[in-house]
Tab-separated table of C-alpha atoms in Angstrom:
chain	number	residue	atom	x	y	z
A	1	MET	CA	62.317	157.673	99.761
A	2	HIS	CA	64.194	157.596	103.057
A	3	ILE	CA	64.781	155.097	105.847
A	4	ASP	CA	64.497	156.736	109.239
A	5	THR	CA	63.818	155.691	112.816
A	6	GLY	CA	60.116	155.377	112.028
A	7	THR	CA	60.440	153.043	109.028
A	8	LEU	CA	63.418	151.058	110.352
A	9	PRO	CA	61.351	148.494	112.363
A	10	ALA	CA	59.352	147.435	109.277
A	11	TYR	CA	62.495	147.384	107.143
A	12	ALA	CA	64.384	145.260	109.692
A	13	ARG	CA	61.495	142.787	109.930
A	14	GLY	CA	61.457	142.512	106.149
A	15	CYS	CA	65.202	141.855	106.137
A	16	ALA	CA	64.710	139.127	108.745
A	17	VAL	CA	62.034	137.465	106.586
A	18	LEU	CA	64.275	137.647	103.504
A	19	GLY	CA	67.029	135.951	105.516
A	20	SER	CA	65.043	132.723	104.991
A	21	GLY	CA	66.070	131.461	108.417
A	22	GLY	CA	69.699	132.613	108.095
A	23	GLY	CA	71.663	135.718	107.216
A	24	GLY	CA	72.855	136.564	110.701
A	25	PRO	CA	71.206	138.176	113.746
A	26	VAL	CA	69.008	141.086	112.684
A	27	THR	CA	68.409	142.254	116.266
A	28	ILE	CA	71.951	143.571	116.734
A	29	ALA	CA	72.177	145.012	113.219
A	30	ARG	CA	68.840	146.767	113.739
A	31	ALA	CA	70.163	148.356	116.951
A	32	ALA	CA	73.290	149.520	115.088
A	33	ALA	CA	71.133	151.030	112.344
A	34	LEU	CA	68.880	152.773	114.876
A	35	GLN	CA	71.859	154.375	116.613
A	36	ALA	CA	73.367	155.474	113.289
A	37	LEU	CA	70.064	157.024	112.164
A	38	ARG	CA	69.743	158.890	115.465
A	39	ASP	CA	73.319	160.169	115.199
A	40	HIS	CA	73.417	161.059	111.493
A	41	GLY	CA	69.838	161.336	110.256
A	42	PRO	CA	67.784	159.430	107.660
A	43	VAL	CA	69.305	157.476	104.782
A	44	ARG	CA	68.216	158.436	101.277
A	45	VAL	CA	67.238	155.480	99.087
A	46	VAL	CA	68.001	156.009	95.386
A	47	GLN	CA	66.813	154.128	92.311
A	48	PRO	CA	69.363	152.423	90.025
A	49	ALA	CA	67.954	154.157	86.942
A	50	GLY	CA	68.828	157.554	88.408
A	51	LEU	CA	72.500	156.814	89.135
A	52	ASP	CA	75.278	158.581	87.289
A	53	PRO	CA	76.763	156.015	84.859
A	54	ASP	CA	80.280	156.458	86.268
A	55	LEU	CA	79.277	156.525	89.952
A	56	LEU	CA	81.226	154.069	92.101
A	57	VAL	CA	78.787	151.843	94.011
A	58	MET	CA	80.242	149.882	96.937
A	59	PRO	CA	78.460	146.694	98.072
A	60	VAL	CA	78.879	146.146	101.817
A	61	GLY	CA	78.280	143.420	104.361
A	62	ILE	CA	79.878	141.320	107.048
A	63	ALA	CA	81.359	137.862	106.825
A	64	GLY	CA	81.594	135.394	109.642
A	65	SER	CA	79.838	133.298	112.224
A	66	SER	CA	76.454	134.383	113.557
A	67	ALA	CA	77.517	133.186	117.011
A	68	VAL	CA	80.529	135.500	116.915
A	69	THR	CA	78.565	138.485	115.647
A	70	SER	CA	76.011	137.963	118.418
A	71	GLU	CA	78.701	138.251	121.096
A	72	ARG	CA	81.245	140.510	119.413
A	73	VAL	CA	79.310	143.583	118.390
A	74	GLY	CA	81.084	145.524	115.648
A	75	GLY	CA	82.194	149.119	115.939
A	76	THR	CA	81.577	152.174	113.778
A	77	ASP	CA	84.848	152.354	111.837
A	78	GLU	CA	84.539	149.339	109.536
A	79	PRO	CA	82.713	151.240	106.760
A	80	LEU	CA	85.306	154.028	106.932
A	81	HIS	CA	88.151	151.553	106.349
A	82	LEU	CA	86.258	149.821	103.533
A	83	ARG	CA	85.553	153.100	101.746
A	84	GLN	CA	89.122	154.327	102.143
A	85	LYS	CA	90.601	151.202	100.576
A	86	ILE	CA	87.995	150.927	97.779
A	87	GLU	CA	88.585	154.565	96.825
A	88	GLU	CA	92.335	153.958	96.866
A	89	LEU	CA	91.932	150.947	94.551
A	90	TYR	CA	89.507	152.562	92.097
A	91	GLY	CA	90.836	156.113	92.205
A	92	VAL	CA	87.424	157.805	92.581
A	93	PRO	CA	85.130	158.529	95.539
A	94	VAL	CA	82.419	156.060	96.495
A	95	GLY	CA	79.069	157.587	95.556
A	96	ALA	CA	76.549	155.115	96.992
A	97	LEU	CA	76.264	151.915	98.997
A	98	LEU	CA	74.559	148.657	98.050
A	99	ALA	CA	73.634	145.847	100.437
A	100	SER	CA	75.567	142.749	99.432
A	101	GLU	CA	72.466	140.834	100.505
A	102	ILE	CA	69.190	142.252	101.746
A	103	GLY	CA	68.329	139.200	103.852
A	104	GLY	CA	69.382	139.042	107.483
A	105	ALA	CA	71.851	141.325	109.258
A	106	ASN	CA	73.515	142.724	106.152
A	107	GLY	CA	70.354	144.526	105.046
A	108	CYS	CA	70.299	146.527	108.291
A	109	LEU	CA	74.060	147.059	108.381
A	110	ALA	CA	73.901	148.656	104.942
A	111	VAL	CA	71.534	151.278	106.411
A	112	ALA	CA	73.776	151.823	109.439
A	113	TRP	CA	76.892	152.252	107.310
A	114	ALA	CA	75.163	154.481	104.744
A	115	ALA	CA	74.077	156.776	107.601
A	116	ARG	CA	77.577	156.906	109.066
A	117	LEU	CA	79.210	157.593	105.690
A	118	GLY	CA	76.561	160.121	104.642
A	119	LEU	CA	75.919	158.203	101.416
A	120	PRO	CA	72.684	157.118	99.722
A	121	LEU	CA	71.623	153.468	99.649
A	122	VAL	CA	70.638	151.928	96.319
A	123	ASP	CA	67.215	150.260	96.142
A	124	ALA	CA	68.759	146.936	95.118
A	125	ASP	CA	71.054	144.230	96.468
A	126	GLY	CA	73.123	141.302	95.295
A	127	MET	CA	70.703	138.450	96.055
A	128	SER	CA	67.102	139.564	96.795
A	129	ARG	CA	67.387	137.364	99.930
A	130	ALA	CA	70.211	135.666	101.892
A	131	PHE	CA	72.385	132.891	100.483
A	132	PRO	CA	75.213	131.049	102.220
A	133	ARG	CA	77.972	131.802	99.681
A	134	MET	CA	79.524	135.084	98.587
A	135	ASP	CA	79.405	134.108	94.905
A	136	GLN	CA	75.653	133.369	94.923
A	137	THR	CA	74.856	136.828	93.584
A	138	VAL	CA	73.176	138.374	90.561
A	139	MET	CA	76.491	140.103	89.849
A	140	GLN	CA	78.111	136.682	89.475
A	141	LEU	CA	75.407	135.627	87.009
A	142	ARG	CA	75.955	138.801	84.996
A	143	GLY	CA	79.708	138.307	84.741
A	144	ILE	CA	80.767	141.143	87.084
A	145	SER	CA	84.220	140.568	88.568
A	146	PRO	CA	84.169	139.990	92.341
A	147	THR	CA	87.608	141.578	92.713
A	148	PRO	CA	89.392	143.612	93.788
A	149	ALA	CA	87.603	142.798	97.036
A	150	VAL	CA	88.386	144.206	100.474
A	151	ILE	CA	87.964	142.708	103.935
A	152	CYS	CA	88.793	144.551	107.144
A	153	ASP	CA	88.001	144.902	110.828
A	154	GLY	CA	87.266	147.858	113.071
A	155	ARG	CA	90.945	148.495	113.771
A	156	GLY	CA	91.763	149.047	110.123
A	157	ARG	CA	93.529	145.748	109.506
A	158	THR	CA	92.804	145.247	105.827
A	159	VAL	CA	93.275	142.541	103.205
A	160	VAL	CA	92.820	143.068	99.453
A	161	ILE	CA	91.949	140.032	97.348
A	162	ASP	CA	92.406	140.298	93.591
A	163	GLN	CA	92.473	138.219	90.415
A	164	VAL	CA	90.273	135.404	91.719
A	165	SER	CA	86.862	133.991	90.830
A	166	GLY	CA	83.803	134.125	93.057
A	167	ARG	CA	84.419	130.628	94.385
A	168	TRP	CA	88.059	131.443	95.125
A	169	LEU	CA	86.966	134.604	96.901
A	170	GLU	CA	84.627	132.553	99.090
A	171	ARG	CA	87.446	130.184	99.942
A	172	LEU	CA	89.995	132.875	100.749
A	173	VAL	CA	87.628	134.965	102.878
A	174	ARG	CA	86.651	131.878	104.846
A	175	ALA	CA	90.345	131.139	105.458
A	176	ALA	CA	90.883	134.704	106.711
A	177	LEU	CA	88.092	134.572	109.285
A	178	GLU	CA	90.132	132.802	111.969
A	179	PRO	CA	92.958	135.365	112.244
A	180	PHE	CA	90.364	138.160	112.149
A	181	GLY	CA	88.544	136.664	115.126
A	182	GLY	CA	85.613	135.156	113.244
A	183	VAL	CA	84.067	138.209	111.561
A	184	VAL	CA	85.121	140.783	108.944
A	185	ALA	CA	83.560	143.634	106.999
A	186	THR	CA	83.578	143.016	103.253
A	187	SER	CA	83.124	144.723	99.909
A	188	GLU	CA	83.151	142.702	96.697
A	189	TYR	CA	81.599	142.923	93.203
A	190	VAL	CA	82.097	146.710	93.176
A	191	LEU	CA	79.940	148.329	90.474
A	192	ARG	CA	79.634	151.437	88.365
A	193	GLY	CA	76.306	153.238	88.199
A	194	HIS	CA	75.481	152.008	84.694
A	195	GLN	CA	75.882	148.353	85.793
A	196	VAL	CA	73.512	148.420	88.761
A	197	ALA	CA	70.217	148.332	86.839
A	198	THR	CA	71.210	145.176	84.902
A	199	SER	CA	73.445	143.338	87.407
A	200	THR	CA	71.604	143.422	90.743
A	201	ALA	CA	68.296	142.379	92.285
A	202	LEU	CA	66.196	145.526	91.926
A	203	GLY	CA	63.736	146.959	94.443
A	204	SER	CA	65.145	145.055	97.414
A	205	VAL	CA	64.885	147.889	99.945
A	206	THR	CA	61.303	148.634	98.880
A	207	ASN	CA	60.472	144.931	99.069
A	208	ALA	CA	61.854	144.632	102.612
A	209	LEU	CA	59.779	147.606	103.736
A	210	ARG	CA	56.647	146.112	102.159
A	211	LEU	CA	57.198	142.679	103.695
A	212	GLY	CA	57.853	144.173	107.109
A	213	ALA	CA	54.474	145.911	106.966
A	214	ARG	CA	52.477	143.001	105.549
A	215	LEU	CA	53.411	139.360	105.027
A	216	PRO	CA	51.807	136.928	102.572
A	217	ALA	CA	49.350	134.295	103.791
A	218	PRO	CA	51.117	131.341	105.456
A	219	LEU	CA	51.607	127.982	103.765
A	220	ILE	CA	50.770	126.351	107.106
A	221	SER	CA	50.326	127.309	110.755
A	222	GLY	CA	51.025	124.797	113.468
A	223	LYS	CA	53.655	123.587	115.923
A	224	ILE	CA	57.084	122.019	115.651
A	225	ALA	CA	56.407	118.303	116.114
A	226	GLU	CA	60.047	117.351	115.623
A	227	PRO	CA	63.021	119.725	115.325
A	228	CYS	CA	65.429	117.446	113.450
A	229	PRO	CA	64.263	116.736	110.816
A	230	ILE	CA	61.890	119.685	111.076
A	231	LEU	CA	58.266	118.521	111.061
A	232	VAL	CA	55.405	121.000	111.429
A	233	GLU	CA	52.028	119.646	112.553
A	234	GLY	CA	49.089	121.798	111.496
A	235	LEU	CA	46.801	123.440	114.045
A	236	GLY	CA	43.505	125.305	113.743
A	237	PRO	CA	42.439	125.464	110.081
A	238	ASP	CA	45.490	123.337	109.193
A	239	LEU	CA	44.715	120.581	111.717
A	240	GLY	CA	45.621	117.180	110.273
A	241	ARG	CA	48.347	118.481	107.965
A	242	LEU	CA	52.022	117.536	108.356
A	243	VAL	CA	54.883	119.158	106.458
A	244	ARG	CA	58.624	118.649	106.503
A	245	VAL	CA	61.026	121.576	106.243
A	246	GLU	CA	64.483	120.955	104.797
A	247	ALA	CA	67.087	123.267	106.311
A	248	GLY	CA	70.776	124.047	106.097
A	249	THR	CA	71.897	127.479	107.248
A	250	GLU	CA	68.640	128.679	105.625
A	251	PHE	CA	65.311	126.965	105.069
A	252	LEU	CA	65.551	125.149	101.742
A	253	ALA	CA	62.229	123.409	101.023
A	254	VAL	CA	58.780	122.708	102.426
A	255	MET	CA	57.283	119.303	101.527
A	256	GLU	CA	53.779	117.935	102.031
A	257	ASP	CA	52.626	114.484	100.881
A	258	GLY	CA	55.705	114.156	98.694
A	259	ALA	CA	55.092	117.424	96.842
A	260	PRO	CA	57.019	120.696	97.310
A	261	LEU	CA	55.063	123.659	98.628
A	262	ALA	CA	58.136	125.882	98.318
A	263	ALA	CA	61.819	125.496	97.572
A	264	VAL	CA	65.018	127.514	97.290
A	265	PRO	CA	65.729	129.912	95.573
A	266	ASP	CA	62.386	131.307	96.784
A	267	VAL	CA	62.432	132.579	100.359
A	268	ILE	CA	61.008	130.331	103.082
A	269	ALA	CA	60.496	132.091	106.405
A	270	MET	CA	59.273	130.743	109.723
A	271	LEU	CA	57.572	133.065	112.204
A	272	ASP	CA	56.749	132.618	115.855
A	273	ALA	CA	52.927	132.558	115.852
A	274	ARG	CA	52.772	134.205	119.291
A	275	THR	CA	55.291	137.044	118.900
A	276	GLY	CA	55.451	137.489	115.135
A	277	GLU	CA	59.254	137.375	115.283
A	278	VAL	CA	61.198	135.540	112.574
A	279	VAL	CA	62.610	132.164	113.700
A	280	ASP	CA	66.098	131.328	112.408
A	281	THR	CA	67.053	127.730	111.643
A	282	GLU	CA	69.181	127.409	114.768
A	283	TYR	CA	66.276	128.402	117.027
A	284	VAL	CA	63.733	125.809	115.886
A	285	ARG	CA	62.500	124.051	119.030
A	286	TYR	CA	59.971	121.316	119.811
A	287	GLY	CA	56.491	122.643	120.513
A	288	LEU	CA	57.109	126.120	119.099
A	289	ARG	CA	53.971	127.541	117.459
A	290	VAL	CA	54.925	128.749	114.004
A	291	SER	CA	53.653	129.936	110.644
A	292	ILE	CA	55.595	129.313	107.435
A	293	VAL	CA	55.477	131.778	104.551
A	294	ARG	CA	56.928	131.746	101.059
A	295	VAL	CA	58.215	134.917	99.377
A	296	PRO	CA	59.186	134.911	95.686
A	297	CYS	CA	62.836	135.595	94.938
A	298	ASP	CA	64.085	137.732	92.067
A	299	PRO	CA	63.074	136.003	88.789
A	300	VAL	CA	66.717	135.740	87.713
A	301	TRP	CA	67.158	132.862	90.173
A	302	HIS	CA	64.637	130.767	88.220
A	303	THR	CA	66.672	130.893	85.018
A	304	PRO	CA	68.801	127.801	84.236
A	305	GLU	CA	71.953	129.707	85.249
A	306	GLY	CA	70.343	130.936	88.457
A	307	LEU	CA	69.124	127.475	89.438
A	308	ARG	CA	72.569	125.990	88.839
A	309	LEU	CA	74.109	128.544	91.184
A	310	ALA	CA	71.438	128.706	93.895
A	311	GLY	CA	68.650	126.224	93.139
A	312	PRO	CA	67.758	123.066	95.081
A	313	GLU	CA	70.528	120.937	93.556
A	314	ALA	CA	73.151	123.503	94.627
A	315	PHE	CA	72.145	122.559	98.186
A	316	GLY	CA	72.033	118.799	97.631
A	317	LEU	CA	68.267	118.529	97.067
A	318	THR	CA	67.382	116.631	93.899
A	319	GLY	CA	64.084	116.416	92.035
A	320	LEU	CA	62.933	119.915	93.021
A	321	THR	CA	64.011	121.913	89.967
A	322	GLY	CA	61.608	123.694	87.653
A	323	LEU	CA	59.539	125.150	90.499
A	324	THR	CA	59.060	128.596	88.974
A	325	GLY	CA	55.340	127.858	88.840
A	326	LEU	CA	55.191	127.927	92.633
A	327	THR	CA	55.663	131.684	92.498
A	328	GLY	CA	53.632	132.296	89.373
A	329	ARG	CA	56.459	134.397	87.934
A	330	THR	CA	58.464	133.987	84.760
A	331	ALA	CA	62.144	134.718	84.697
A	332	PRO	CA	63.879	136.648	81.923
A	333	ALA	CA	66.789	135.157	80.058
A	334	THR	CA	70.123	135.612	81.782
A	335	PRO	CA	73.375	136.150	79.871
A	336	SER	CA	75.853	133.520	80.923
A	337	ALA	CA	78.763	134.588	83.057
A	338	PRO	CA	82.259	133.442	82.070
A	339	PRO	CA	82.977	129.939	83.406
A	340	GLU	CA	85.049	129.824	86.552
A	341	GLU	CA	88.048	127.652	87.134
A	342	PRO	CA	87.415	125.656	90.318
A	343	PRO	CA	90.100	125.788	93.009
A	344	PRO	CA	92.323	122.711	92.962
A	345	ALA	CA	91.417	120.021	95.473
A	346	THR	CA	93.932	119.436	98.241
A	347	ALA	CA	94.010	117.134	101.229
A	348	SER	CA	93.384	119.976	103.656
A	349	ALA	CA	91.176	122.228	101.522
A	350	PRO	CA	87.389	122.186	101.734
A	351	SER	CA	85.518	120.665	98.821
A	352	GLU	CA	84.556	123.063	96.038
A	353	ASP	CA	81.602	120.914	94.955
A	354	PRO	CA	78.514	123.069	95.650
A	355	SER	CA	76.696	120.087	97.090
A	356	ALA	CA	79.546	119.059	99.367
A	357	ALA	CA	78.660	121.666	101.972
A	358	ALA	CA	74.947	121.026	101.741
A	359	PRO	CA	72.761	118.582	103.631
A	360	SER	CA	72.582	115.139	102.105
A	361	VAL	CA	69.295	113.297	101.840
A	362	SER	CA	69.018	110.331	104.172
A	363	PRO	CA	67.356	107.112	103.017
A	364	SER	CA	65.584	106.855	106.331
A	365	VAL	CA	62.151	108.201	107.220
A	366	SER	CA	61.260	109.521	110.637
A	367	PRO	CA	58.929	107.153	112.555
A	368	SER	CA	56.549	110.057	113.142
A	369	MET	CA	56.175	110.750	109.437
A	370	PRO	CA	53.521	109.201	107.232
A	371	PRO	CA	54.859	106.905	104.477
A	372	SER	CA	53.847	109.447	101.834
A	373	VAL	CA	56.432	111.985	103.051
A	374	PRO	CA	59.773	111.628	101.232
A	375	PRO	CA	63.062	110.918	103.046
A	376	ALA	CA	64.215	113.640	105.423
A	377	VAL	CA	67.571	115.244	105.873
A	378	SER	CA	69.548	113.080	108.270
A	379	PRO	CA	70.259	114.614	111.706
A	380	ASP	CA	73.852	113.423	111.277
A	381	ALA	CA	74.323	115.006	107.863
A	382	PRO	CA	76.589	118.095	107.706
A	383	ARG	CA	74.841	121.436	107.731
A	384	ALA	CA	75.276	123.663	104.699
A	385	ALA	CA	78.446	125.702	105.063
A	386	PRO	CA	77.467	129.293	105.849
A	387	ARG	CA	78.146	132.047	103.387
A	388	PRO	CA	80.761	134.206	105.087
A	389	GLY	CA	79.027	137.347	103.855
A	390	ALA	CA	75.781	136.215	105.422
A	391	ALA	CA	77.249	135.936	108.900
A	392	SER	CA	75.493	132.591	109.182
């Protein structure tokens, strides 16, 4: 299988859907991928089972603010600097690339960088969607070390981070964003070929292509009745329905009459009903006609370990665990990763509590909501801190 200029539009749309309302601007990343494919030809997509056991597989992505990446378009040299440093650290050539996350901009950038480096892209990724934190990966669940990790910019300014946990990596990369101008290229959780099949979300590239060609039936179609908290009023066949959408940097849950229709870690995507384009959380506006769809995540996220790392409670939403039945899928048992030592709390350091950066639930109910709808996220509550790697 290959990704070329003909299949790129469907792939990019699938990546946007898997961003779950976040993950960074796909439009710019899609343009970068299109130019790279025109300049260097199609990208070969390889299956994890066919990789040489000793092959060095380099996960790639960008870290930073989506606002910065929208205005400061990256160059073409970042993947060259990443590969050079990773090969220097590991002592062998990089044999394939892996998207750090398939959702959002990073899914398309992996194609662009694979084309420029002349390397194949593995049909897998670290998340099966987009998450806000760098450590919210299948590799983390499987006990793969996130370091040595490399961050760099287009001018070759490079930082190597070693001997830290996933949460420490998140903290240090976030601290480095300011001197780098708000965005960096990253590679972390570097793998060998024999680890890919058991330590990543498999079939991610294929899934993005399939979603881009055909989406599942919507949970509801209607209009935005209130943007904060997000209320969607049904139209047409859904006339008379009212749902609330919880959102941080991604969409987190869809509630109707006090019951969840969908919740993280499954993907919740909102589409403009008129254009078919994916609507990110920051572009939700009053009166916008939308459809909301749910896409199952990789089953590993519905294991107890997966839910602790990236389930509803990791984002400050309580009472929504055990929702595997919403997708109709069963998750295999996950071997526990070694426990991480949390970074010490300091007066100036950000909280390392996973719920501290997530939206808190307000005791108030919007006047426009029926009494049966549970409390909404307060407009004054802090938004979930974006995962640097997601460019959110």
